[in-house]
Coordinates of C-alpha atoms and ligand atoms in Angstrom, one line a residue:
Chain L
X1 CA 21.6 -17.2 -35.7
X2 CA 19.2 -15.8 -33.2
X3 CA 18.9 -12.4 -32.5
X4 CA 17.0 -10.0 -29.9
X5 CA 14.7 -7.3 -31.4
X6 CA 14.3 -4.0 -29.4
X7 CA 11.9 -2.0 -32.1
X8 CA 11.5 1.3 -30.0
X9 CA 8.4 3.5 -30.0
X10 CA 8.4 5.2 -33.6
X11 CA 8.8 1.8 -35.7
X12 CA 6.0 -0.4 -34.2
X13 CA 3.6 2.7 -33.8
X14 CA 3.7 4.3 -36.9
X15 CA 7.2 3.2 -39.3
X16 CA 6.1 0.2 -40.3
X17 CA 7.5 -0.5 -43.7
X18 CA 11.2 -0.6 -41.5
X19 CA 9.3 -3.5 -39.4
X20 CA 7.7 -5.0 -42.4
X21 CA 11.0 -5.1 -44.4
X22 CA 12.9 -5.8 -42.0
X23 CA 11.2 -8.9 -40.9
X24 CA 10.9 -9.7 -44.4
X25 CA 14.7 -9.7 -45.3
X26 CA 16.4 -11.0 -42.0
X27 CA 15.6 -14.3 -41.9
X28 CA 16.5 -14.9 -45.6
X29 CA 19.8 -13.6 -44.2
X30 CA 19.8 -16.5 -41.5
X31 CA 18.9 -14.2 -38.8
X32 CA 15.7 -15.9 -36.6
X33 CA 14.6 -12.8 -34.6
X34 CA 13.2 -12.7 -31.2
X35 CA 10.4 -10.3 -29.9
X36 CA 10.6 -8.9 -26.6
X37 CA 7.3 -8.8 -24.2
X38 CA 7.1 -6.0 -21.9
X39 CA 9.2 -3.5 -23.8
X40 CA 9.3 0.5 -23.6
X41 CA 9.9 3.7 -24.7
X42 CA 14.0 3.8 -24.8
X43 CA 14.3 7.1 -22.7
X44 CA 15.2 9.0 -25.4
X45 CA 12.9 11.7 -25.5
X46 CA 12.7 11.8 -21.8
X47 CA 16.4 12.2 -21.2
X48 CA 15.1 15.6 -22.1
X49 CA 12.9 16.0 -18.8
X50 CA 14.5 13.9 -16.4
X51 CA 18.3 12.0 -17.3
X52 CA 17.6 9.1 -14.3
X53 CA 14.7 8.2 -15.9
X54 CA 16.1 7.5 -19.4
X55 CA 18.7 5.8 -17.8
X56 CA 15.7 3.6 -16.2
X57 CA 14.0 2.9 -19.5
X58 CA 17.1 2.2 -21.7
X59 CA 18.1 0.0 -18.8
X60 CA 14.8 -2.1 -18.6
X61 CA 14.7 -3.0 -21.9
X62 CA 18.2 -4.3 -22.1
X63 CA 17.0 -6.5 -19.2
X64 CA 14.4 -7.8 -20.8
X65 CA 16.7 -8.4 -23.9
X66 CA 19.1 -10.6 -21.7
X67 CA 16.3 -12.6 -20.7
X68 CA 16.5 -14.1 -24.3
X69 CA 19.9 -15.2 -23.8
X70 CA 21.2 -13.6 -27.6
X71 CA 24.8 -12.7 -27.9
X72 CA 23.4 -9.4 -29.9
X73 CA 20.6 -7.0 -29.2
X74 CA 19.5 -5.7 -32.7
X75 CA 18.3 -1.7 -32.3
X76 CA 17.2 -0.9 -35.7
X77 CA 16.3 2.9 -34.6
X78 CA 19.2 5.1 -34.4
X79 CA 17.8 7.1 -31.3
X80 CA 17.2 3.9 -29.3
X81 CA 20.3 2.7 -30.4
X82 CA 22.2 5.8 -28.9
X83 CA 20.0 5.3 -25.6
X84 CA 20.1 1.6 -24.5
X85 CA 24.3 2.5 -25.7
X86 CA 24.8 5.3 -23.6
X87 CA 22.7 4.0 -21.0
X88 CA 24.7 0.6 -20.6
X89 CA 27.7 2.9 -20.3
X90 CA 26.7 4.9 -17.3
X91 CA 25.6 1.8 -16.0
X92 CA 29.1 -0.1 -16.5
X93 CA 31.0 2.8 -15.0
X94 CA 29.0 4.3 -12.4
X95 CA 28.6 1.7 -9.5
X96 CA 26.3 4.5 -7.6
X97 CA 23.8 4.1 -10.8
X98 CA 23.8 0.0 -11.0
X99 CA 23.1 0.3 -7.5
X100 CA 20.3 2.6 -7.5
X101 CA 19.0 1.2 -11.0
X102 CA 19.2 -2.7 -9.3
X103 CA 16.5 -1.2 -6.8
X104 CA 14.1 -0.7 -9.8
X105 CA 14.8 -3.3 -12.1
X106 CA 14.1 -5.9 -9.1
X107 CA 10.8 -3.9 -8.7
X108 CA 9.8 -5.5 -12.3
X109 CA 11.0 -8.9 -11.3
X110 CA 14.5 -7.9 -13.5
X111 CA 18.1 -7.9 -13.5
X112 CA 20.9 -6.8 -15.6
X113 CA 24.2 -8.9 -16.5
X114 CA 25.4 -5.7 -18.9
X115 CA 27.2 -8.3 -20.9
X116 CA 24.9 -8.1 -24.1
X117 CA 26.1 -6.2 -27.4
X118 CA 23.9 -3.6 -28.6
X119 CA 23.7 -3.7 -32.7
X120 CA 22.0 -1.5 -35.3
X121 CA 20.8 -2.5 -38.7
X122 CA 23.7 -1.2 -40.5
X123 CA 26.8 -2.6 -38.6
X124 CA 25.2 -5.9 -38.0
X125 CA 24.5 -6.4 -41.7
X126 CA 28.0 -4.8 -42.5
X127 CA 29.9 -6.4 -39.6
X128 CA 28.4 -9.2 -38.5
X129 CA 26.4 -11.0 -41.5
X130 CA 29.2 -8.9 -43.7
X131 CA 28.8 -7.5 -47.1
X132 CA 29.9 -10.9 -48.9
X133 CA 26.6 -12.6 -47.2
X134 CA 24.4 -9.7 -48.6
X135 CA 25.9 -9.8 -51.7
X136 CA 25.2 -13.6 -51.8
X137 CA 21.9 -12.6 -51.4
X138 CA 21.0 -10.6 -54.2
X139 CA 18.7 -11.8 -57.1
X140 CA 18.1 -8.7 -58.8
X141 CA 20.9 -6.4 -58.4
X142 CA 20.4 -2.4 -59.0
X143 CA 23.1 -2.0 -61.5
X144 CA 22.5 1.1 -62.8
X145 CA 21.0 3.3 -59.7
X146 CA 23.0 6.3 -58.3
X147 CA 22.3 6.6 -54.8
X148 CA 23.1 8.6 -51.5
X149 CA 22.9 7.5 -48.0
X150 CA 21.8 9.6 -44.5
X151 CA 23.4 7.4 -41.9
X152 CA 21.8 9.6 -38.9
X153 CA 23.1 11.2 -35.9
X154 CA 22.8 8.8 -33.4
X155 CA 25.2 5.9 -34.4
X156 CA 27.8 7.7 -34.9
X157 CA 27.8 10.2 -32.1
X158 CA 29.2 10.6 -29.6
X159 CA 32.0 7.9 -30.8
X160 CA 33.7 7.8 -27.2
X161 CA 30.8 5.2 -26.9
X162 CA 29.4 4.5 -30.0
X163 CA 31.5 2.5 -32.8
X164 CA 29.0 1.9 -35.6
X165 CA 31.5 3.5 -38.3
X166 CA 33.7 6.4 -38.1
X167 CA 31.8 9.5 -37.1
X168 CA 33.0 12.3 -39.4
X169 CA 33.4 9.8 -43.1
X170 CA 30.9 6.7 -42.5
X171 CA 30.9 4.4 -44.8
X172 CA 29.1 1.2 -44.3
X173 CA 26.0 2.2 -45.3
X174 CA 27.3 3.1 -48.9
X175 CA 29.1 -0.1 -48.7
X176 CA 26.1 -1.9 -48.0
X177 CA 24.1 0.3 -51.3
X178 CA 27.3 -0.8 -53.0
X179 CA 27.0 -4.7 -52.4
X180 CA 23.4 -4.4 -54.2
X181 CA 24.7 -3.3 -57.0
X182 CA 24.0 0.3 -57.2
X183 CA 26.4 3.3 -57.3
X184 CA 26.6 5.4 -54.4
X185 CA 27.4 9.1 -54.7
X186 CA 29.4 10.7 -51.7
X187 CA 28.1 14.2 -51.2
X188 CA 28.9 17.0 -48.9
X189 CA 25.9 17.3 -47.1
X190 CA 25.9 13.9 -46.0
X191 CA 26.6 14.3 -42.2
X192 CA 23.8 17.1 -42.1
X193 CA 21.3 15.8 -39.5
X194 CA 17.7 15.1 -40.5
X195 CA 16.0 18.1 -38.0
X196 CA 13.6 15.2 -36.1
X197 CA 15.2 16.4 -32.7
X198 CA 13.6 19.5 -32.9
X199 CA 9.9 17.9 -34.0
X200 CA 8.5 18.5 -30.3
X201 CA 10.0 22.2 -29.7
X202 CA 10.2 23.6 -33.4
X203 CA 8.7 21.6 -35.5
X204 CA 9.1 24.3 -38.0
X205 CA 12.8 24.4 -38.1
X206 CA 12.8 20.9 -38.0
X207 CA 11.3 20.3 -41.8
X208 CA 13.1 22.8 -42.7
X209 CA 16.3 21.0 -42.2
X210 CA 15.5 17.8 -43.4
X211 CA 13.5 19.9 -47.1
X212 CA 17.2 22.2 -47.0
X213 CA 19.1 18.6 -47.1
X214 CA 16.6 16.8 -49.3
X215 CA 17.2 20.0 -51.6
X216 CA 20.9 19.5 -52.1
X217 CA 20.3 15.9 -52.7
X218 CA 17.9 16.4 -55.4
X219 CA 20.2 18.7 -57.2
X220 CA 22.6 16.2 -57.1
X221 CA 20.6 14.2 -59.7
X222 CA 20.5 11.1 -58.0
X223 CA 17.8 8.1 -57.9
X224 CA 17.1 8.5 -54.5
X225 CA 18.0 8.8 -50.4
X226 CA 18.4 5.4 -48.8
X227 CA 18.5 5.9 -44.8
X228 CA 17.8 3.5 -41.9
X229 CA 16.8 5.3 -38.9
X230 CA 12.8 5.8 -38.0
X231 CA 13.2 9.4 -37.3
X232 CA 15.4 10.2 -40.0
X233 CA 13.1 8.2 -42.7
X234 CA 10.1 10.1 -41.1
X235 CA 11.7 13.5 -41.6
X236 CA 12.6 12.6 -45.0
X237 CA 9.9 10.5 -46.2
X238 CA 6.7 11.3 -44.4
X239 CA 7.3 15.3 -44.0
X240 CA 8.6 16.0 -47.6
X241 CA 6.0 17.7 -49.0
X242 CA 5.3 19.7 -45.7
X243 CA 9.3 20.4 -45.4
X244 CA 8.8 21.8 -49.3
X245 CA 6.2 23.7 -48.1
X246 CA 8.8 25.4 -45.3
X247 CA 11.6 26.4 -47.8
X248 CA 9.0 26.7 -50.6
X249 CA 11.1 24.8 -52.8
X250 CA 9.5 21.7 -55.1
X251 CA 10.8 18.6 -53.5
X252 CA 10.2 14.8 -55.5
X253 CA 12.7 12.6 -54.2
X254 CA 12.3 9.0 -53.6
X255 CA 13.6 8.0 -49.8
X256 CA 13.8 4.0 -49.2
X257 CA 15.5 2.3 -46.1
X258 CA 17.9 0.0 -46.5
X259 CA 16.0 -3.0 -45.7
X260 CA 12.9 -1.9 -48.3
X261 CA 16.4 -1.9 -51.0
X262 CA 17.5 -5.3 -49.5
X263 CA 14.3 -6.8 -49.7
X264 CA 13.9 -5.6 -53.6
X265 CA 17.1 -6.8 -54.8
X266 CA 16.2 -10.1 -52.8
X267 CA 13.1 -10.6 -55.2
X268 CA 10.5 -10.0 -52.6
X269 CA 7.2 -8.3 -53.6
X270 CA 6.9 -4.6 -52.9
X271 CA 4.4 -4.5 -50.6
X272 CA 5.9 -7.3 -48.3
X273 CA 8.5 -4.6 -47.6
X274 CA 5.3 -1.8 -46.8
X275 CA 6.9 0.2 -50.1
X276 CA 3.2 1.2 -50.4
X277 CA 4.0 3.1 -46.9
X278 CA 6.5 5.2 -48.2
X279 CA 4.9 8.5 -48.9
X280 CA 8.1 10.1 -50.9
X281 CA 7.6 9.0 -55.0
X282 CA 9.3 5.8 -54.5
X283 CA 7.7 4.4 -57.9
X284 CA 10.4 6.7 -59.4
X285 CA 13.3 4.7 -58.1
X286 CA 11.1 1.3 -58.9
X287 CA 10.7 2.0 -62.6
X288 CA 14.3 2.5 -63.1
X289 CA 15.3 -0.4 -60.6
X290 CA 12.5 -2.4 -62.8
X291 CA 14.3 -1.8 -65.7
X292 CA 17.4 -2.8 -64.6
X293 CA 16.0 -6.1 -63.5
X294 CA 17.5 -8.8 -65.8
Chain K
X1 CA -2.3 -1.1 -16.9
X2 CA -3.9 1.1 -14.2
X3 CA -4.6 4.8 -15.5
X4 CA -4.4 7.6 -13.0
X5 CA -4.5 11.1 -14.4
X6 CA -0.9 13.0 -14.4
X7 CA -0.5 16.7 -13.6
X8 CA 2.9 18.5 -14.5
X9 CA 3.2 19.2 -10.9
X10 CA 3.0 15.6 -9.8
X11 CA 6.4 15.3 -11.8
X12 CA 8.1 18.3 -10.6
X13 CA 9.6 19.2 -7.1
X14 CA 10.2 22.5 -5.4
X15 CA 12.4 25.2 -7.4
X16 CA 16.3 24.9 -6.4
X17 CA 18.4 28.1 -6.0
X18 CA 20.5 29.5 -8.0
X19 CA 23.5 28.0 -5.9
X20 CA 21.8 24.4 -6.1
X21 CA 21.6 24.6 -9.6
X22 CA 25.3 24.9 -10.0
X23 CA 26.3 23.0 -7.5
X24 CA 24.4 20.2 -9.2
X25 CA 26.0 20.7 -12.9
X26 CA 28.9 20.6 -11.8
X27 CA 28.2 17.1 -9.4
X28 CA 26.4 16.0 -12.9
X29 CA 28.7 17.2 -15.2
X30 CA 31.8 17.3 -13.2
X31 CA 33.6 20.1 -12.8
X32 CA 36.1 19.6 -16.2
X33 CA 32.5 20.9 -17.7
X34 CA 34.5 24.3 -16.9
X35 CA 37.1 24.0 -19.0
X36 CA 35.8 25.3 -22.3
X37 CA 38.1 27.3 -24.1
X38 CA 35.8 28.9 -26.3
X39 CA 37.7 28.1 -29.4
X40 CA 33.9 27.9 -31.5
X41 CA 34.2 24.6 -32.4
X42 CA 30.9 23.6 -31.6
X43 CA 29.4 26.6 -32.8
X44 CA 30.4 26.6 -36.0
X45 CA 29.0 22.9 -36.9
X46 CA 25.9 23.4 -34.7
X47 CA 22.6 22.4 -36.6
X48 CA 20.7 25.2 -34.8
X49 CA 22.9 27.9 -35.3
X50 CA 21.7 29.5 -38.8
X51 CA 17.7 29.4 -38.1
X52 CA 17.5 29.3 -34.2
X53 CA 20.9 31.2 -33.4
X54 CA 21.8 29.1 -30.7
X55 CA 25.4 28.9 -30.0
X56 CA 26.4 26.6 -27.7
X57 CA 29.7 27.5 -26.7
X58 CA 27.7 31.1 -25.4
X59 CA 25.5 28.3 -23.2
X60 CA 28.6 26.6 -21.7
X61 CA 29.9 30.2 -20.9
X62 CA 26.5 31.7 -19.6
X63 CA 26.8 29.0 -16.9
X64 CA 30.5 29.3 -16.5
X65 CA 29.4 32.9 -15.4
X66 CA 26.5 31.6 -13.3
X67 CA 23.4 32.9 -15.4
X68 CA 21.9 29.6 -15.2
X69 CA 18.4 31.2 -14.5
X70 CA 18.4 33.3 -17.5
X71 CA 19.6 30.5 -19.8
X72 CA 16.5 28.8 -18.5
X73 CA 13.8 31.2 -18.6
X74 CA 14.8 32.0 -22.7
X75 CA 14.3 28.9 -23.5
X76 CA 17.0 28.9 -25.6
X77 CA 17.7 25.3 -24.4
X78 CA 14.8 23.9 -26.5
X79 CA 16.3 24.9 -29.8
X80 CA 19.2 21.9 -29.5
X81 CA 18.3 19.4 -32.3
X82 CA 20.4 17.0 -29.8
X83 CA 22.6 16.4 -33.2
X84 CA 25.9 15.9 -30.8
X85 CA 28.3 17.8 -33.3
X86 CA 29.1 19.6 -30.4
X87 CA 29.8 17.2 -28.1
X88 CA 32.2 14.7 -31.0
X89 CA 34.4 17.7 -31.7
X90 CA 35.0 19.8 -28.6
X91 CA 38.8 19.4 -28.5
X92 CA 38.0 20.1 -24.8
X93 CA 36.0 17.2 -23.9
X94 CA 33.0 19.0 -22.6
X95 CA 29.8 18.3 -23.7
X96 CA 27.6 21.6 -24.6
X97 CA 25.3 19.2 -25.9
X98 CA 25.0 17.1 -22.4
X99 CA 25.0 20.7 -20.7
X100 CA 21.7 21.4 -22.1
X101 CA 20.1 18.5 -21.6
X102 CA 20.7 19.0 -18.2
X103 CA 19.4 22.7 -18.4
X104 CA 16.5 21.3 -20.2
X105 CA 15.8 19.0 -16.7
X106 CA 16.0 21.9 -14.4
X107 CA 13.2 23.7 -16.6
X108 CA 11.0 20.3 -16.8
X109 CA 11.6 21.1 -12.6
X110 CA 10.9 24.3 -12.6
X111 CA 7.7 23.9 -15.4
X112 CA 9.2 26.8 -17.1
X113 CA 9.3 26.9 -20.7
X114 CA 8.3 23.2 -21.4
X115 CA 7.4 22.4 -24.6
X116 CA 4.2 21.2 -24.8
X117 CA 4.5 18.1 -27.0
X118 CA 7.1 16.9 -24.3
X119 CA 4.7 17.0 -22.2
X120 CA 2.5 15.2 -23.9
X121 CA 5.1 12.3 -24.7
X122 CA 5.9 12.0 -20.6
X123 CA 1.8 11.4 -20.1
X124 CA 1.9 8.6 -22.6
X125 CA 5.1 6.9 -21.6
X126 CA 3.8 7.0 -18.4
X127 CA 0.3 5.8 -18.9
X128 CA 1.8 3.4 -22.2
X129 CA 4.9 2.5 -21.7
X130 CA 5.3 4.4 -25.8
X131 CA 5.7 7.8 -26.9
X132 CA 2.2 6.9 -28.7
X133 CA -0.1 4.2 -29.0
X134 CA 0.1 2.6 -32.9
X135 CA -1.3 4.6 -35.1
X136 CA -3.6 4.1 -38.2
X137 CA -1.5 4.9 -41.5
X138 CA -2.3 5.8 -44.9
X139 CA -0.6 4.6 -48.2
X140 CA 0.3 6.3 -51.1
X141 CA -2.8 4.9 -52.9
X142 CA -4.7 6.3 -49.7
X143 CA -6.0 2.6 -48.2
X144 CA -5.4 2.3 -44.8
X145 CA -3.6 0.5 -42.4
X146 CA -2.8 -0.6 -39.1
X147 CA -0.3 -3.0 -37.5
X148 CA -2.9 -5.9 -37.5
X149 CA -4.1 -5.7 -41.0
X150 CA -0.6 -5.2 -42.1
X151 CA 0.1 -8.6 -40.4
X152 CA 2.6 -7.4 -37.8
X153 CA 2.0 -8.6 -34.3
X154 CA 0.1 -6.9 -31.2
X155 CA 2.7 -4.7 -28.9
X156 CA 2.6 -5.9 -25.7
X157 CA 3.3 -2.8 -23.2
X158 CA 5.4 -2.9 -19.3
X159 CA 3.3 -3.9 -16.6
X160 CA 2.2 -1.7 -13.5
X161 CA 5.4 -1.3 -11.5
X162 CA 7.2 0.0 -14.5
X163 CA 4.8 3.0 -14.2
X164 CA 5.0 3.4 -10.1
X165 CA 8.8 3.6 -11.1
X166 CA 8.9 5.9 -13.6
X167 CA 6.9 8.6 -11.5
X168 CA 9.0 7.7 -8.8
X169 CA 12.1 8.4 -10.5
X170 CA 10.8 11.4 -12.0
X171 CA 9.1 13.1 -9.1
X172 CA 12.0 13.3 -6.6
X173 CA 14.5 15.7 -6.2
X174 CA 17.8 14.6 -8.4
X175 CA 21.3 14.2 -7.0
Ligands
SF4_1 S1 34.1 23.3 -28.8 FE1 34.4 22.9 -26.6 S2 36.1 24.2 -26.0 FE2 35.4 25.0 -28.0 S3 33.9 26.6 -27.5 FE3 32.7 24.7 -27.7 S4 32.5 23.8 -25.7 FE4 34.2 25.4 -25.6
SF4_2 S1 23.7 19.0 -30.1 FE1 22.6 21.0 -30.1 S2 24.1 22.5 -29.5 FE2 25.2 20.7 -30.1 S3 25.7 21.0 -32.3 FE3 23.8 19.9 -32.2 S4 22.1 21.4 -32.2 FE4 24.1 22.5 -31.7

């Protein structure tokens, strides 16, 4: 199966173990995916300073994704997933904005059908490959590992348009933990967001709501976070030890996404799946997985 | 792709009225926008609420009672985490959330209270296409890395007239 790739800005400018393991697992899933030339910035940060204009970005890219001819456009960043989604909504209901936006896209030499479905990581593995595939897929199971999942803002709000899972109990992702073997620990926390919307005006606040959730997760004893969203993985990953810093409180939680966990139980080597990226103490949660390697 | 140096003003158009500014939530937002009950909903599950005291059903009503200005030169509009609580559980169907967004776009207008990293994203978007141009990282065992050496192919950015359309877009009057 052939799917479109739309990476966004964050993953191919600085998340790269999402790209790298990502690349790494899909096509042992049967998934060939497709590279788009001439991509953008989704719009999501500039919806922020002008609403027509993140309309225009989320719009070009789809464009460019139809040119592949894919049944499925794979976003694998939440915040692009929300824009491209909300965008193609405005632009299926609002005839005033298809005809204004047809004026710009034919400036780049595109159109838009609207007719391609816009995917993320987790509800195309759960939904479309399913969780019997994945299973299938699994060489080295993590029986053993207790694990809790951040699913993210964006794909699951607002759910008039979005319908990745249900947006107050989602579930997939755990599912998906679950199908590798591992046990997955609901927690009340869980729909707390991860504070990267606020990076660019408070960036203060902002680690300090991703180290306040990272707090109650490492209290709840667990072998790590497993997320799937760029931003999200950034806030919990990357900024850990400053977010500690903030609420002066001694963080050490290991924070993996989805795709590093598929890749491990899949048998592929650590780096191949930019593990080595990770800045939270990931070798934590790969001595116990090690261990419960058969 | 062709550089030419960006000042906020290039982006921004005269300051609307008071009047205008309404006039254009409610054309934006249509005018159910209004029919918050103030039941609290949103401001009782709002991420910002405990460290930045925003409370967003106060925003919907400070424009309900046309203090649109003031709302924009607090800047309390920056201190959204765009989480969208607000917006899935209204019972109302109004969107504080959406509200403030567009709030947000009248003070990108009106270059009041801008943050400056915004800024800085809307020069690179323009001039890139990205929010940033890929960066050099560093791994846990402090080697480092970039997209090449990682094996991960070269990005290849939108060509000129997506930038003569972006400016375009963002440089005239909206509505
Ligand atoms: S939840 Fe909706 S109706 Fe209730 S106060 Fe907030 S905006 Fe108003
Ligand atoms: S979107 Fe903004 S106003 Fe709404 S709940 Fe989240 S932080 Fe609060």
């Amino acid at each position: 199966m052939e799917v479109a790739v739309y990476w966004g800005c964050m993953i191919p400018t600085v998340e790269y173990a999402y790209e790298l393991s990502l690349r790494a697992t899909f096509p042992r899933l049967g998934v060939k995916l497709i590279d788009l030339k001439g991509v953008s910035c989704c719009g999501s940060p500039i919806k922020s300073v002008n609403r027509l204009a993140a309309d225009y970005l989320a719009l070009r890219n789809i464009a460019l994704a139809e040119e592949t001819g894919t049944e499925h456009l794979l976003v694998p960043c939440n915040g692009c997933y929300l824009s491209l989604s909300e965008a193609l909504h405005h632009w299926r209901t609002d005839e005033e904005l298809q005809g204004e936006m047809e004026k710009f896209l034919d400036k780049e030499g595109l159109t838009l059908e609207g007719g391609i479905k816009i995917v993320h990581t987790i509800n195309f593995l759960h939904d479309i490959i399913g969780l019997e595939a994945v299973e299938k897929a699994v060489k080295k199971p993590l029986t053993g590992l207790r694990l809790v999942s951040h699913s993210g803002c964006h794909i699951l709000r607002p759910s008039k348009i979005l319908d990745v899972d249900d947006p107050e109990r989602p579930r997939k992702l755990d599912d998906l933990i679950r199908a590798l073997g591992a046990e997955v620990l609901e927690y009340p926390e869980s729909l707390d967001c991860c504070g990267a919307g606020l990076l660019l005006s408070h960036p203060e606040t902002a680690v300090s709501l991703s180290a306040t959730k990272l707090r109650a997760i490492q209290g709840l004893g667990v072998d790590g976070l497993v997320d799937s969203c760029p931003a999200c993985h950034m806030m919990f990953d990357a900024r850990q030890e400053t977010g500690a810093r903030a609420i002066g409180y001694k963080l050490s939680l290991p924070v993996v996404y989805y795709t590093q966990l598929l890749g491990l139980t899949m048998g592929l080597d650590g780096r191949s799946l930019g593990l080595h990226l990770n800045q939270s103490p990931v070798e934590k949660l790969l001595e116990r997985a090690q261990k419960t390697f058969p | 792709m062709g550089r030419r140096a960006l000042t906020l003003r290039d982006l921004t158009s005269e300051a609307a009225s008071e009047g205008e500014l309404r006039e254009r939530i409610v054309r934006e937002l249509g005018s159910e926008f209004q029919s918050c009950f103030r039941c609290l909903r949103c401001t009782s599950g709002c991420t910002s609420m405990k460290l930045l005291e925003l409370r967003p059903h106060f925003v919907m009503n400070m424009v309900k009672l046309g203090l649109v200005e003031e709302l924009i030169s607090s800047g309390i509009v920056w201190t959204c985490a765009l989480c969208l609580k607000c917006e899935e559980r209204c019972p109302q169907e109004v969107s504080p959330s959406e509200l403030i967004t567009l709030l947000r776009n009248f003070s990108f207008q009106r270059e009041e209270n801008v943050p400056e990293a915004y800024l800085k994203v809307v020069s690179s978007v323009l001039e890139t296409g990205f929010i940033q141009e890929p960066m050099e990282v560093v791994s846990r065992e402090f080697e480092e890395f970039t997209r090449e050496s990682l094996g991960l192919p070269r990005l290849v950015g939108p060509r000129e007239a997506f930038s003569e359309n972006l400016i375009e877009l963002m440089t005239r009057e909206a509505g």
